[in-house]
Amino acid sequence: MRLSGQLVPFTSLLFLYCSLTVSALKTGDWKTCSQSAFCRRGRALAGRAKEAGANWKSPYAIEPTSVVVAADEAAFSAAVKSSIYPDITFKLDLQVLDDGVVRVRMDEVDGLRQRYNEASNWALNSEPSVSKQIEWTVGKGDVRAVYGAKKDISVVVNFSPLKITLLRGGKEEIVLNGEGLLHLEHFRNKAEPPPAPTEVPEEGLDGEEEAQQVMEVNSASSWFEGEPDGYWEESFLSWTDKKPKGPESLSLDINFPRHGHVYGIPQHATGLSLPTTTGEDSFFDEPYRLFNADVFEYLASSPMSLYGSIPLMYAHSASSTVGVFHVVGSESWIDVAHPKDGSTNTHWVSESGILDTFLLPGPTPEDVFAQYARLTGTPVLPAHWALGYHQCRWNYVSSDDVRSVQQRFDEEDFPVDVFWLDIEYSEEHKYFIWDKKNFPDPVDMTQDVEKIARKMVVIIDPHLKRTQDYPVYKEASELGILVKPSSGEGEYEGWCWSGSSSWVDFFNPGSWDWWKKLFKTTPQENGFSWIDSTESVGIWNDMNEPSVFNGPEISMPRDNVHYGGWEHRDVHNINGMLFSNQTWQALLARSNPPKRPFVLTRSFFAGSQRFGAMWTGDNMGTWEHMAVGIKMVLANNLGGMSFSGSDVGGFFGNPEPEMLVRWYEVGAFGPFFRAHAHIDTKRREPYLLDEPYKSIIRDVLRLRYKLLPMWYTAFRETSVTGIPILRPQFVMFPKDEAGFAIDDQYYIGSSGLLVKPVTEKGATEATVYLGEKQAYYDYFTSHIHRGNQKNITVKAELHQIPLFIRGGSIIPTRERPRRSSPLMKMDPFTLRVALDDQRKARGELYLDDGETFAHEQGNFVWREFKAEASKKGKGITLSSLDLAAARPSDAVDGKALSEYRGTNDFAASVSPVKVERIVVLGLGGKPTSVSTDSGAPLEWDYYDGVAAVGKKEGVASILTIKNPGVSVSSDWNIVIE
Ligand code: NOJ
């Protein structure tokens, strides 16, 4: 095999991968923009535009006579020509969707070849619904439509040069091609000459004519300089990309004239508010790259690409939030600049594909999230157990190892829901096939784990060992569903964990049913199935960028061929999503009735949220990585991937106890909570630590479990609304400029919990920004803090997590320690009522069976808890009401609750579950009575502290109502006078 031009045995490669634990990241394995021909061309174009200044003019223009408004006015289309290549015609299409989103598409007409036009087929949840209410007005030099409930949104398409602008209230919000960087390199024959040389202005023209000609000449000459760069072939290290189709890149500038912050385009290890990459004093000097790659030991601050790509960007200011979803599956680079305060210019360059861009008009953060979720789907509601703690390492080495780790968790009273097996469970890395020497009894082992209502997750990678005694490879080969090499014939062969391997082409529909068959746990007539497994096992899909150890940039050659004849370059960033999608479908089909699948993926694309969870890959055990992991998980949340997390402890390295404790404190407040470690690291299961570290981690795990009702309610909310689970400051307080760049603290769902995990060595204090006047209660001490748009400083010793309840919130918890989360099903609840300065509060609780799809038939409990002034006016009434009945439609698709009945089977099954304690914070005066609304007195005690009203700070007054006797799933009132 070849690596950097030399023959290297596979074992050395494995060693190389593993030994990188101690060496520095080899950034040279991945391209910079200047090493990628199309990025170089795109950036050079931007450079020439900048140099030409006001003389720069986009050569793209609409042919006015070609404008067609569809009969039902739903869409308009027009022919576009570029003055540089007058023989080439493009078609521009614009649609306004029902929710005001604008879809812009442009493709070459009757080109030599078809540009890749299927990215949206994979990313979109369904065909978007086009509005029939739009009236296009065709003018002399533009087409426009004015729409929206207040008729305040307009989209204007200028003919020459072509420019597309989305406005609100007459002000520009999003501008496409305002800088004139739009360019679709058309397909051409290799022999086609470069454009004609530019002419020098003629003598004797009058001033105006000359100026006009100078402008045209400048623009034409500026477009091309020298020989075509990397059109037909391109080399990187030892690899050469034969580009049989020639140049086909896509360049587009997208500007946000009124927005000083942009977020999104995960995944990168950087701040949430994206730092600049170009312009004076830019923070990075490389553009953000979207090219799914196995960048192990990645840098903690870099625009380099990582494992997943979501070409979605939000732009935000105090006046509005808007978004752009640029649906491209090929490698893309994005430059970000702030030409002046309060505005952002971006430049997107992609290797191939049609232009297919959605403009999301907002105007609030919730609106853009819903607009994006309507396009690509909401995150799927996971099984409840998946929100518990996951214990992983590379590797638990035998069935007995798994059993003894489980036993140690129980002996030491650490809750845990899931044990994971990495690649060493398999014989020679032939996934599905157990290494029977070490795992002689996989089903018994799994059932031993399942006995305590726990689960196992097992890894299945996409590379198939090329050997005839591996039925999975043999069947795939016979079916002809493997990715093909550049010749378009035979099977592509590359190297990964299993040595010489091939990859299933999940773009080929012929692979789908076959993949489902593999996961069946009973024998199948038509070949291999995983009878050594159970119907509850979850699946971990790794290495699906795909990672190819001896391939360019540790991935597949771009000229490999997929189903439909598309080159790998066209679909590279989508590839990983198809793998996790098909695994998800396979687990869905595994049992009847189906259970909610659990699939973790490393590689992802827009829409991956429909198929499960992701994690941030091979991070390092450093404080920097711990800190940036939070920002990355926030960015992934904004990109729709709410179910995300980072390896707790750091994948590489041996974290010291303090760091490990802090990492658990971070992980416990992330949606996906898994500890994982590289094969070369020392064992670091939490029970191995000395005191006090061990007990602190036990408390952290228990805190996670206590808060599971809050987490599950938050997951359910995002599964119907698309609003991320983790909400940074700008989402909560979109008008508070001071919060726009804050990315080290966040709110969880709509719960009102605010957390600032500590990621600094030796910290004893933390500063937390409170973006409003409201009382914030320390979760543990009930101390009232009032930040009022300022930082507060709080204690943050190793055992202390800065965690606050926003005044006005009610948090449901389950406080009894259990070994795993399903064992909590019938446990009673505690309600923490944190009054606001109006002495009000509200909160929600969502419950269902946590594992089936019965909730889609209305089998769930969804309650609203409220605290408000009692009828007599002086006291407070606490109440519980059926939110599902009160809010018959709450989903982005409006359907989620249609089947709901208050007396559903699930609700009946939990009717004995009681509220065992209600803690009311901030009452500010001892009550004279606490009773049910029928007047039955309840038991309570009271600590006299600070009230929610007024400006005081200090420990809040605490009223504890003991065993109020009310059910968590029925209506009730409790009156405090
Ligand atoms: C790479 C993954 O990122 C890591 O989590 C895993 O342990 C190794 N592959 C081995 O499967």
CSV table of N, CA and C in Angstrom, one decimal, residues 462-514:
chain,number,residue,atom,x,y,z
A,462,PRO,N,-17.9,1.6,8.1
A,462,PRO,CA,-18.4,1.3,6.7
A,462,PRO,C,-17.4,0.6,5.8
A,463,HIS,N,-16.2,0.4,6.3
A,463,HIS,CA,-15.2,-0.3,5.4
A,463,HIS,C,-15.4,-1.8,5.6
A,464,LEU,N,-15.4,-2.6,4.5
A,464,LEU,CA,-15.6,-4.0,4.5
A,464,LEU,C,-14.3,-4.7,4.1
A,465,LYS,N,-13.9,-5.6,5.0
A,465,LYS,CA,-12.6,-6.3,4.7
A,465,LYS,C,-12.8,-7.2,3.5
A,466,ARG,N,-11.9,-7.0,2.5
A,466,ARG,CA,-12.1,-7.7,1.2
A,466,ARG,C,-11.6,-9.1,1.3
A,467,THR,N,-12.4,-10.0,1.9
A,467,THR,CA,-12.0,-11.4,2.0
A,467,THR,C,-13.3,-12.2,1.8
A,468,GLN,N,-13.1,-13.3,1.1
A,468,GLN,CA,-14.3,-14.1,0.7
A,468,GLN,C,-14.9,-14.8,1.9
A,469,ASP,N,-14.2,-14.9,3.0
A,469,ASP,CA,-14.8,-15.5,4.2
A,469,ASP,C,-15.5,-14.5,5.1
A,470,TYR,N,-15.7,-13.3,4.6
A,470,TYR,CA,-16.5,-12.3,5.3
A,470,TYR,C,-17.8,-12.2,4.5
A,471,PRO,N,-18.9,-12.7,5.0
A,471,PRO,CA,-20.1,-12.8,4.3
A,471,PRO,C,-20.6,-11.4,3.9
A,472,VAL,N,-20.4,-10.4,4.7
A,472,VAL,CA,-20.9,-9.1,4.5
A,472,VAL,C,-20.2,-8.5,3.2
A,473,TYR,N,-18.9,-8.6,3.1
A,473,TYR,CA,-18.2,-8.2,1.9
A,473,TYR,C,-18.7,-9.0,0.7
A,474,LYS,N,-18.7,-10.3,0.9
A,474,LYS,CA,-19.0,-11.2,-0.2
A,474,LYS,C,-20.4,-10.9,-0.8
A,475,GLU,N,-21.3,-10.7,0.1
A,475,GLU,CA,-22.7,-10.4,-0.5
A,475,GLU,C,-22.7,-9.0,-1.2
A,476,ALA,N,-22.0,-8.0,-0.5
A,476,ALA,CA,-22.0,-6.7,-1.2
A,476,ALA,C,-21.4,-6.7,-2.5
A,477,SER,N,-20.3,-7.5,-2.6
A,477,SER,CA,-19.6,-7.6,-3.8
A,477,SER,C,-20.5,-8.3,-4.9
A,478,GLU,N,-21.1,-9.4,-4.5
A,478,GLU,CA,-22.0,-10.0,-5.5
A,478,GLU,C,-23.2,-9.2,-5.9
A,479,LEU,N,-23.7,-8.3,-5.0
A,479,LEU,CA,-24.8,-7.4,-5.4
A,479,LEU,C,-24.3,-6.2,-6.2
A,480,GLY,N,-23.0,-6.0,-6.3
A,480,GLY,CA,-22.5,-4.9,-7.1
A,480,GLY,C,-22.8,-3.6,-6.5
A,481,ILE,N,-22.8,-3.5,-5.1
A,481,ILE,CA,-23.2,-2.2,-4.5
A,481,ILE,C,-22.0,-1.5,-3.8
A,482,LEU,N,-20.8,-1.9,-4.2
A,482,LEU,CA,-19.7,-1.2,-3.6
A,482,LEU,C,-19.2,0.0,-4.5
A,483,VAL,N,-18.6,1.0,-3.8
A,483,VAL,CA,-18.2,2.2,-4.5
A,483,VAL,C,-17.1,1.7,-5.6
A,484,LYS,N,-17.2,2.4,-6.7
A,484,LYS,CA,-16.3,2.0,-7.8
A,484,LYS,C,-15.1,2.9,-7.9
A,485,PRO,N,-14.0,2.4,-8.5
A,485,PRO,CA,-12.8,3.3,-8.7
A,485,PRO,C,-13.1,4.3,-9.8
A,486,SER,N,-12.1,5.1,-10.1
A,486,SER,CA,-12.4,6.2,-11.1
A,486,SER,C,-12.7,5.6,-12.5
A,487,SER,N,-12.3,4.4,-12.8
A,487,SER,CA,-12.6,3.8,-14.1
A,487,SER,C,-14.1,3.5,-14.2
A,488,GLY,N,-14.8,3.5,-13.1
A,488,GLY,CA,-16.3,3.2,-13.1
A,488,GLY,C,-16.5,1.7,-13.2
A,489,GLU,N,-15.5,0.9,-13.1
A,489,GLU,CA,-15.6,-0.6,-13.2
A,489,GLU,C,-15.0,-1.2,-11.9
A,490,GLY,N,-15.6,-2.3,-11.5
A,490,GLY,CA,-15.0,-3.1,-10.4
A,490,GLY,C,-15.3,-2.4,-9.0
A,491,GLU,N,-14.4,-2.7,-8.1
A,491,GLU,CA,-14.6,-2.2,-6.7
A,491,GLU,C,-13.4,-1.4,-6.3
A,492,TYR,N,-13.7,-0.2,-5.7
A,492,TYR,CA,-12.6,0.6,-5.2
A,492,TYR,C,-12.0,-0.1,-4.0
A,493,GLU,N,-10.7,-0.2,-3.9
A,493,GLU,CA,-10.0,-0.8,-2.8
A,493,GLU,C,-9.2,0.3,-2.1
A,494,GLY,N,-9.3,0.3,-0.7
A,494,GLY,CA,-8.5,1.2,0.0
A,494,GLY,C,-8.2,0.6,1.4
A,495,TRP,N,-7.5,1.3,2.3
A,495,TRP,CA,-7.1,0.7,3.5
A,495,TRP,C,-7.8,1.4,4.7
A,496,CYS,N,-8.2,0.5,5.6
A,496,CYS,CA,-8.7,1.1,6.9
A,496,CYS,C,-8.4,0.1,8.0
A,497,TRP,N,-9.2,0.1,9.1
A,497,TRP,CA,-8.8,-0.8,10.2
A,497,TRP,C,-8.7,-2.2,9.8
A,498,SER,N,-9.6,-2.6,8.8
A,498,SER,CA,-9.6,-4.1,8.5
A,498,SER,C,-8.6,-4.4,7.4
A,499,GLY,N,-7.7,-3.5,7.1
A,499,GLY,CA,-6.7,-3.8,6.0
A,499,GLY,C,-7.4,-3.5,4.7
A,500,SER,N,-7.1,-4.3,3.7
A,500,SER,CA,-7.7,-4.0,2.3
A,500,SER,C,-9.2,-4.1,2.4
A,501,SER,N,-9.8,-2.9,2.0
A,501,SER,CA,-11.3,-2.8,2.3
A,501,SER,C,-12.0,-2.2,1.0
A,502,SER,N,-13.3,-2.5,1.0
A,502,SER,CA,-14.2,-1.7,0.1
A,502,SER,C,-15.3,-1.1,0.8
A,503,TRP,N,-16.0,-0.2,0.2
A,503,TRP,CA,-17.0,0.6,0.9
A,503,TRP,C,-18.4,0.4,0.2
A,504,VAL,N,-19.4,0.2,1.0
A,504,VAL,CA,-20.8,0.1,0.4
A,504,VAL,C,-21.2,1.4,-0.1
A,505,ASP,N,-21.8,1.5,-1.3
A,505,ASP,CA,-22.3,2.7,-1.9
A,505,ASP,C,-23.7,2.9,-1.4
A,506,PHE,N,-23.9,3.6,-0.4
A,506,PHE,CA,-25.3,3.8,0.2
A,506,PHE,C,-26.1,4.7,-0.7
A,507,PHE,N,-25.5,5.3,-1.7
A,507,PHE,CA,-26.3,6.1,-2.7
A,507,PHE,C,-27.1,5.1,-3.6
A,508,ASN,N,-26.6,3.9,-3.6
A,508,ASN,CA,-27.3,2.9,-4.4
A,508,ASN,C,-28.5,2.3,-3.7
A,509,PRO,N,-29.7,2.5,-4.2
A,509,PRO,CA,-30.9,2.0,-3.5
A,509,PRO,C,-30.8,0.5,-3.3
A,510,GLY,N,-30.0,-0.2,-4.2
A,510,GLY,CA,-29.9,-1.6,-4.1
A,510,GLY,C,-29.2,-2.1,-2.8
A,511,SER,N,-28.6,-1.1,-2.1
A,511,SER,CA,-27.9,-1.5,-0.8
A,511,SER,C,-28.9,-1.4,0.4
A,512,TRP,N,-30.0,-0.8,0.2
A,512,TRP,CA,-30.8,-0.4,1.4
A,512,TRP,C,-31.4,-1.7,2.1
A,513,ASP,N,-32.1,-2.5,1.3
A,513,ASP,CA,-32.8,-3.6,1.9
A,513,ASP,C,-31.8,-4.6,2.4
A,514,TRP,N,-30.7,-4.7,1.7
A,514,TRP,CA,-29.6,-5.6,2.1
A,514,TRP,C,-29.1,-5.2,3.4
